[in-house]
Coordinates of C-alpha atoms in Angstrom, one line a residue:
M1 CA 12.6 5.1 -16.6
T2 CA 15.9 7.0 -17.4
I3 CA 16.4 10.3 -15.6
T4 CA 19.1 12.4 -17.3
R5 CA 21.1 15.2 -15.7
R6 CA 19.1 17.7 -17.8
G7 CA 15.9 16.1 -16.7
L8 CA 16.9 16.3 -13.1
G9 CA 17.7 19.9 -13.5
A10 CA 14.2 20.6 -14.9
L11 CA 12.6 18.7 -12.1
A12 CA 14.7 20.5 -9.5
A13 CA 13.7 23.9 -10.9
G14 CA 10.0 23.0 -10.9
S15 CA 10.1 21.9 -7.3
A16 CA 11.8 25.0 -5.8
A17 CA 8.4 26.5 -5.0
F18 CA 7.7 23.7 -2.6
A19 CA 10.4 24.6 -0.2
A20 CA 9.1 26.5 2.8
F21 CA 12.6 27.2 4.0
P22 CA 15.0 28.4 1.2
A23 CA 18.0 26.1 0.9
S24 CA 20.3 29.1 0.9
A25 CA 19.2 30.1 4.4
Q26 CA 19.9 26.6 5.9
A27 CA 23.1 25.2 7.3
P28 CA 23.9 21.8 5.9
V29 CA 21.6 19.1 7.3
T30 CA 21.6 15.4 6.9
L31 CA 18.2 13.6 7.3
D32 CA 18.1 10.0 8.6
V33 CA 15.3 8.3 6.7
L34 CA 13.8 4.8 7.1
Y35 CA 11.4 3.2 4.6
C36 CA 9.9 -0.3 4.3
F37 CA 10.5 -3.0 1.7
P38 CA 14.0 -3.2 0.2
S39 CA 12.6 -3.3 -3.3
F40 CA 11.3 0.2 -2.9
A41 CA 14.8 1.5 -3.2
R42 CA 14.1 1.6 -6.9
F43 CA 12.1 4.8 -6.4
H44 CA 13.3 6.1 -3.0
E45 CA 16.8 6.4 -4.3
P46 CA 16.1 8.4 -7.5
V47 CA 13.6 10.7 -5.7
A48 CA 16.2 11.4 -3.0
K49 CA 18.7 12.3 -5.6
M50 CA 16.3 14.6 -7.3
F51 CA 15.6 16.2 -3.9
M52 CA 19.2 16.7 -3.1
D53 CA 19.9 18.3 -6.5
A54 CA 17.1 20.7 -5.8
H55 CA 18.2 21.3 -2.1
P56 CA 22.0 21.0 -1.9
T57 CA 22.2 21.9 1.8
I58 CA 20.0 18.9 2.7
R59 CA 21.4 15.4 2.4
I60 CA 19.3 12.2 2.6
S61 CA 20.8 9.2 4.4
F62 CA 18.7 6.0 4.2
R63 CA 18.9 3.4 6.9
A64 CA 18.7 -0.2 5.8
P65 CA 15.0 -0.7 4.7
A66 CA 12.7 -2.6 7.0
P67 CA 11.5 -5.9 5.4
S68 CA 7.8 -5.0 5.8
Y69 CA 5.5 -2.4 7.3
D70 CA 5.0 -4.5 10.3
E71 CA 8.7 -4.9 11.0
G72 CA 9.4 -1.3 10.3
H73 CA 6.6 -0.4 12.8
Q74 CA 8.1 -2.6 15.5
T75 CA 11.6 -1.1 14.9
I76 CA 10.2 2.4 15.4
L77 CA 8.4 1.5 18.6
R78 CA 11.6 0.0 20.0
Q79 CA 13.8 2.9 19.0
A80 CA 11.4 5.3 20.5
L81 CA 12.4 3.9 23.9
T82 CA 16.1 4.6 23.3
N83 CA 15.7 7.9 21.4
Q84 CA 17.2 6.4 18.3
L85 CA 14.4 7.4 15.9
P86 CA 15.1 8.4 12.3
D87 CA 14.2 11.9 11.2
V88 CA 11.6 10.7 8.7
F89 CA 9.8 7.4 8.6
Y90 CA 7.3 5.9 6.1
S91 CA 4.5 4.3 8.1
G92 CA 2.0 1.9 6.7
F93 CA -1.5 3.5 6.9
H94 CA -2.9 0.7 9.0
L95 CA -0.2 1.2 11.7
L96 CA -0.2 5.0 11.7
P97 CA -2.8 5.4 14.4
E98 CA -0.9 3.2 16.9
L99 CA 2.4 4.8 15.9
A100 CA 1.1 8.4 16.2
R101 CA -0.7 7.9 19.5
T102 CA 2.3 6.2 21.1
L103 CA 4.9 8.8 19.9
A104 CA 2.6 11.8 20.5
R105 CA 2.4 10.8 24.2
R106 CA 6.2 10.9 24.3
G107 CA 6.6 14.1 22.2
Q108 CA 8.4 12.2 19.5
I109 CA 6.3 13.0 16.4
T110 CA 5.5 16.3 14.6
E111 CA 1.9 17.3 14.1
L112 CA 1.7 18.7 10.5
D113 CA -1.5 20.8 10.5
S114 CA 0.3 24.0 11.4
L115 CA 3.1 23.5 8.9
L116 CA 0.5 22.8 6.1
A117 CA -1.5 25.8 7.1
A118 CA 1.6 28.0 6.9
E119 CA 1.9 27.1 3.2
G120 CA -1.4 28.7 2.5
E121 CA -4.8 27.4 1.4
A122 CA -3.9 27.7 -2.3
F123 CA -1.0 25.3 -1.9
R124 CA -3.1 22.8 -0.1
R125 CA -6.0 23.0 -2.5
E126 CA -3.7 22.6 -5.6
N127 CA -1.8 19.7 -4.3
Y128 CA -3.7 17.5 -1.8
S129 CA -7.3 16.3 -1.8
D130 CA -9.1 16.0 1.5
R131 CA -9.4 12.2 1.0
I132 CA -5.6 11.9 0.6
L133 CA -4.9 14.2 3.6
D134 CA -7.3 12.1 5.7
L135 CA -5.1 9.0 5.2
G136 CA -2.5 10.7 7.4
R137 CA -4.9 11.9 10.1
V138 CA -5.2 10.3 13.6
D139 CA -7.8 11.5 16.1
G140 CA -8.4 14.5 13.8
K141 CA -4.7 15.6 13.7
L142 CA -2.4 15.4 10.7
Y143 CA 0.6 13.3 11.5
G144 CA 1.6 11.9 8.1
F145 CA 1.6 12.9 4.4
A146 CA 0.4 10.1 2.1
F147 CA 3.4 9.1 -0.1
N148 CA 2.2 5.8 -1.7
A149 CA -1.4 4.8 -2.1
S150 CA -2.9 1.7 -3.6
N151 CA -5.9 -0.5 -3.7
P152 CA -5.9 -4.2 -4.7
I153 CA -6.4 -5.1 -8.4
L154 CA -6.5 -8.3 -10.4
Y155 CA -3.9 -9.2 -13.0
Y156 CA -5.0 -11.4 -15.9
N157 CA -3.1 -13.6 -18.3
V158 CA -5.2 -12.8 -21.4
D159 CA -3.8 -15.8 -23.3
L160 CA -5.0 -18.2 -20.6
V161 CA -8.3 -16.4 -20.3
R162 CA -9.0 -16.9 -24.0
R163 CA -7.9 -20.5 -23.9
A164 CA -10.4 -21.1 -21.1
G165 CA -13.2 -19.6 -23.2
G166 CA -13.2 -16.3 -21.3
N167 CA -13.6 -12.8 -22.9
P168 CA -10.7 -10.5 -22.1
D169 CA -12.9 -7.6 -23.0
A170 CA -15.5 -8.5 -20.4
L171 CA -13.6 -9.8 -17.4
P172 CA -15.5 -10.9 -14.3
T173 CA -16.9 -8.4 -11.9
E174 CA -18.2 -10.9 -9.3
W175 CA -16.2 -13.3 -7.2
D176 CA -18.2 -16.3 -8.3
D177 CA -17.4 -15.6 -11.9
V178 CA -13.7 -15.0 -11.1
I179 CA -13.5 -18.4 -9.4
A180 CA -15.4 -20.1 -12.2
L181 CA -12.9 -18.6 -14.8
A182 CA -10.0 -19.7 -12.6
A183 CA -11.4 -23.2 -12.5
R184 CA -11.5 -23.3 -16.3
I185 CA -7.9 -21.9 -16.5
N186 CA -6.6 -24.4 -13.9
N187 CA -4.6 -27.2 -15.7
P188 CA -2.4 -29.2 -13.3
A189 CA -1.2 -31.4 -16.1
E190 CA 0.6 -28.3 -17.6
G191 CA 1.5 -26.9 -14.2
I192 CA -1.0 -24.0 -14.6
N193 CA -2.9 -22.7 -11.6
G194 CA -6.1 -20.8 -12.0
I195 CA -5.6 -18.1 -9.4
A196 CA -3.4 -16.7 -6.7
Y197 CA -4.8 -14.6 -3.8
D198 CA -1.9 -14.8 -1.3
V199 CA -3.6 -13.7 1.8
H200 CA -2.1 -16.7 3.6
G201 CA 1.4 -15.3 3.2
W202 CA 0.8 -11.6 2.8
P203 CA 3.0 -9.5 5.2
D204 CA 0.0 -7.5 6.5
G205 CA -3.8 -7.8 6.7
W206 CA -4.6 -5.8 3.6
L207 CA -6.0 -8.6 1.4
F208 CA -8.0 -10.0 4.4
E209 CA -9.6 -6.7 5.1
A210 CA -10.3 -6.1 1.4
M211 CA -12.4 -9.3 1.1
I212 CA -14.3 -8.2 4.2
T213 CA -15.0 -4.6 3.3
Q214 CA -15.8 -5.3 -0.4
A215 CA -18.8 -7.3 0.9
G216 CA -19.9 -4.3 3.0
G217 CA -18.3 -5.6 6.2
R218 CA -16.1 -3.7 8.6
L219 CA -12.7 -4.6 10.2
L220 CA -13.9 -2.8 13.4
N221 CA -17.2 -1.5 14.8
A222 CA -18.3 2.0 14.3
D223 CA -16.4 3.5 17.2
E224 CA -13.4 1.3 16.6
T225 CA -13.4 -0.4 20.0
A226 CA -14.2 -3.9 18.9
I227 CA -13.9 -6.1 15.8
G228 CA -16.6 -5.8 13.1
F229 CA -16.0 -8.9 11.0
D230 CA -17.7 -11.4 13.3
S231 CA -20.4 -11.3 10.6
P232 CA -21.6 -12.8 7.3
A233 CA -18.9 -10.7 5.5
G234 CA -16.1 -12.2 7.7
L235 CA -17.4 -15.7 7.2
N236 CA -17.8 -15.2 3.4
A237 CA -14.1 -14.0 3.3
L238 CA -12.9 -17.3 4.7
R239 CA -15.2 -19.3 2.5
T240 CA -13.9 -17.5 -0.5
F241 CA -10.3 -18.0 0.4
R242 CA -11.0 -21.8 0.7
R243 CA -12.8 -21.8 -2.7
F244 CA -9.7 -20.2 -4.3
V245 CA -7.9 -23.5 -3.4
T246 CA -10.6 -26.1 -3.9
E247 CA -12.2 -24.6 -7.1
G248 CA -9.7 -22.1 -8.5
G249 CA -6.6 -24.3 -8.3
M250 CA -4.6 -22.0 -6.0
Q251 CA -1.4 -23.3 -4.6
L252 CA -0.3 -22.1 -1.1
I253 CA 3.1 -20.9 -2.1
D254 CA 5.1 -17.8 -1.0
W255 CA 3.6 -14.5 -2.3
N256 CA 6.9 -13.6 -4.0
Q257 CA 6.8 -17.0 -5.7
S258 CA 3.3 -16.3 -6.9
R259 CA 4.4 -13.1 -8.6
Q260 CA 7.2 -15.0 -10.4
Q261 CA 4.9 -17.8 -11.4
F262 CA 2.3 -15.4 -12.8
G263 CA 5.1 -13.6 -14.8
A264 CA 6.2 -17.0 -16.1
G265 CA 2.6 -17.7 -17.4
K266 CA 1.8 -20.3 -14.9
I267 CA -1.1 -18.5 -13.1
G268 CA -4.1 -17.2 -14.8
I269 CA -5.4 -14.6 -12.3
Y270 CA -3.3 -12.8 -9.7
A271 CA -4.5 -10.5 -6.9
A272 CA -2.0 -7.9 -5.8
S273 CA -1.1 -4.3 -5.5
P274 CA -0.8 -1.9 -8.4
A275 CA 2.6 -1.1 -6.9
N276 CA 3.7 -4.3 -8.6
L277 CA 2.6 -3.3 -12.0
Q278 CA 5.9 -2.3 -13.6
Q279 CA 7.6 -5.2 -11.9
I280 CA 5.0 -7.7 -13.2
T281 CA 5.0 -6.1 -16.7
G282 CA 8.8 -6.6 -16.8
L283 CA 8.4 -10.3 -15.7
V284 CA 5.7 -10.9 -18.4
G285 CA 7.6 -9.2 -21.2
D286 CA 6.3 -10.6 -24.5
K287 CA 5.4 -14.1 -23.0
F288 CA 1.7 -13.3 -23.0
T289 CA -0.7 -10.3 -23.0
L290 CA -1.2 -8.8 -19.6
R291 CA -4.4 -7.0 -18.5
T292 CA -5.4 -5.6 -15.2
H293 CA -9.0 -5.3 -13.9
T294 CA -10.9 -3.9 -11.0
F295 CA -11.3 -5.7 -7.7
P296 CA -14.8 -7.2 -7.6
I297 CA -17.2 -5.6 -5.2
T298 CA -20.1 -7.7 -3.9
D299 CA -22.0 -5.0 -2.0
K300 CA -22.5 -2.4 -4.7
A301 CA -23.9 0.1 -2.3
N302 CA -21.6 -0.1 0.7
G303 CA -18.5 -2.1 -0.5
R304 CA -15.1 -0.6 -0.1
I305 CA -11.5 -1.6 -0.6
P306 CA -8.8 -0.5 1.8
T307 CA -6.2 2.0 0.7
G308 CA -2.8 0.4 1.1
G309 CA 0.5 2.3 1.2
N310 CA 2.3 4.6 3.6
A311 CA 2.6 8.1 5.0
A312 CA 5.8 10.1 5.6
V313 CA 6.0 11.1 9.2
I314 CA 8.5 13.5 10.8
L315 CA 10.2 12.3 14.0
A316 CA 13.1 14.7 14.0
R317 CA 13.7 16.4 17.4
D318 CA 16.1 19.1 16.3
E319 CA 14.4 22.2 14.9
A320 CA 16.7 22.5 11.9
K321 CA 16.1 18.9 11.0
R322 CA 12.4 19.3 11.4
R323 CA 12.4 22.2 8.9
A324 CA 14.5 20.1 6.5
A325 CA 12.2 17.1 7.0
W326 CA 9.2 19.2 6.2
T327 CA 10.8 20.4 3.0
F328 CA 11.6 16.8 2.1
V329 CA 8.1 15.5 2.9
K330 CA 6.6 18.2 0.7
Y331 CA 8.9 17.3 -2.1
V332 CA 8.3 13.5 -2.1
T333 CA 4.6 14.1 -2.1
G334 CA 4.9 16.8 -4.8
P335 CA 4.1 16.2 -8.5
E336 CA 7.7 15.7 -9.8
A337 CA 8.5 13.0 -7.2
Q338 CA 5.0 11.4 -7.5
K339 CA 5.5 11.2 -11.3
V340 CA 8.7 9.2 -10.8
V341 CA 7.2 6.9 -8.2
V342 CA 4.0 6.1 -10.2
E343 CA 5.9 5.5 -13.4
M344 CA 8.2 3.1 -11.7
T345 CA 5.5 1.2 -9.8
G346 CA 1.9 1.7 -10.7
Y347 CA 0.9 3.3 -7.4
L348 CA -1.9 5.9 -7.3
P349 CA -0.4 9.4 -7.2
T350 CA -1.0 11.2 -3.9
N351 CA -0.7 14.7 -5.4
I352 CA -3.5 16.3 -7.4
R353 CA -1.1 18.1 -9.8
A354 CA 0.7 14.8 -10.6
V355 CA -2.2 13.5 -12.7
G356 CA -2.1 16.5 -15.0
E357 CA -0.9 16.7 -18.5
A358 CA 2.5 18.1 -17.4
Y359 CA 3.2 15.0 -15.4
L360 CA 1.4 11.7 -15.6
G361 CA -1.3 12.4 -18.2
P362 CA 0.7 11.1 -21.3
W363 CA 2.0 8.1 -19.3
Y364 CA -1.5 6.9 -18.3
R365 CA -2.6 7.1 -22.0
A366 CA 0.4 4.9 -22.9
N367 CA -0.1 2.5 -20.0
P368 CA -3.8 1.7 -19.7
N369 CA -3.1 -1.1 -17.2
A370 CA -2.2 1.6 -14.7
L371 CA -5.6 3.2 -15.0
T372 CA -7.4 0.3 -13.2
A373 CA -6.5 1.5 -9.7
V374 CA -7.5 5.0 -10.7
K375 CA -10.9 3.8 -12.0
Q376 CA -11.8 2.2 -8.6
A377 CA -10.5 5.1 -6.5
D378 CA -14.0 6.1 -5.6
R379 CA -14.4 2.7 -3.8
A380 CA -11.3 3.3 -1.7
G381 CA -11.6 3.4 2.1
P382 CA -9.2 3.6 5.0
W383 CA -6.9 0.7 5.8
G384 CA -7.8 -0.2 9.4
G385 CA -5.7 -1.0 12.4
Y386 CA -6.6 -2.4 15.8
P387 CA -6.7 -0.6 19.1
G388 CA -4.5 -1.8 21.9
G389 CA -1.0 -1.8 20.4
N390 CA -0.9 -5.4 19.1
N391 CA -1.5 -4.9 15.4
V392 CA 1.5 -7.0 14.2
R393 CA 0.8 -9.9 16.6
I394 CA -2.9 -9.8 15.6
W395 CA -2.3 -10.2 11.9
R396 CA 0.2 -13.0 12.4
A397 CA -2.2 -14.9 14.5
Q398 CA -5.0 -14.3 11.9
R399 CA -2.8 -15.3 9.1
D400 CA -2.0 -18.6 10.7
V401 CA -5.7 -19.4 11.1
I402 CA -6.5 -18.3 7.5
T403 CA -3.8 -20.7 6.3
L404 CA -5.4 -23.6 8.2
V405 CA -8.7 -22.7 6.6
M406 CA -7.3 -22.6 3.1
R407 CA -5.6 -25.9 3.6
G408 CA -8.9 -27.5 4.7
E409 CA -7.6 -28.2 8.3
L410 CA -10.3 -25.9 9.7
T411 CA -13.8 -25.1 8.4
P412 CA -14.4 -21.5 7.6
E413 CA -16.9 -21.4 10.5
A414 CA -14.4 -22.7 13.0
G415 CA -11.7 -20.5 11.5
L416 CA -13.8 -17.4 12.0
A417 CA -14.6 -18.3 15.6
R418 CA -10.9 -18.8 16.3
I419 CA -9.8 -15.6 14.6
V420 CA -12.5 -13.7 16.5
A421 CA -11.4 -15.2 19.9
E422 CA -7.7 -14.6 19.3
T423 CA -8.1 -11.1 18.0
N424 CA -10.3 -10.1 21.0
A425 CA -7.7 -11.5 23.3
L426 CA -4.8 -9.7 21.7
M427 CA -6.8 -6.4 21.6
R428 CA -7.2 -6.8 25.3
G429 CA -3.4 -7.2 25.6
A430 CA -3.5 -10.9 26.4

């Protein structure tokens, strides 16, 4: 998307109403901001430029991006001990509870309820749904504003689907049927794999949790004190991951390699985030017809898929910087910024106004593949994290076991028992 100077001016004018503190009343302030995933510079940088054009007394200085949500989270926890925190941080939803509780005890994070209330009920109602606001709540308090939101979708190579006898207009809605189609697509002689579901290399537990919760299972029990996937849903997840390899022809390669291979026409079905939509569309080009489809839900009554993404949190200690940070957080979650982010990625918009005709309405009509994530938004649930402060170590331990199961070195039953034991130990701080 090309943003002209004229376009920036129009966006800036439209966003002025979002500033709680007029720029003219502020001394110059520079905000130190940390986000995760270097590739996300493609939207953070233009949004920051738009913001600075609209608020010339506030400058945005980005730190080097963290490689992943987990590594960004660990960086923040370390810097909290030395008072070297950024003014604004984009926390993965699954790590926000641990982050907020840790920093709240130290007085290093800003609770946002009072700031939002000061904007007035009309502002809140026009811009943010309760479901979106709840993504940033921890223990009933609002600590983050949802900036990116996603749920897993399936990408299909329509040419390979047709060649395998599938119907692109009636893509599978059950995992058994997805795997059966992948098996027909799989053609080792031509270097074509049926499916890629890269849970074995994913940087966080999102795809693991998705396979559990779509079957009606839970990551944690009802009061979030113990794991909830020592269950048929947890066992089915591991069995399905193994079937992707044995029946669907999945290769255990790096998740970035899978995206490149899908774009090259070498993988028939690819599970990933809608945040990759524009990137994948660019990789595909005119090599084949690309279509996205909803994530299969086994338990039609109770199945849910976790909402991936991140929330902007304010960690500034200085009052002037807190005010500037609040202005920035409102802007990046406002309709102008969300329009840019969604068009550059495929993420779900986190602002109600952003889906309107003045913003994303025409774009969605022109880009039907982007509507898939919107269509399954009613199935979206929270992205869970573990109590005890060991979220990152827990996922890395789980991922190692999942890889062994997918390779056939552990049975799904043995793998689940090992994941349960290791997760329980890490939740106890062992």
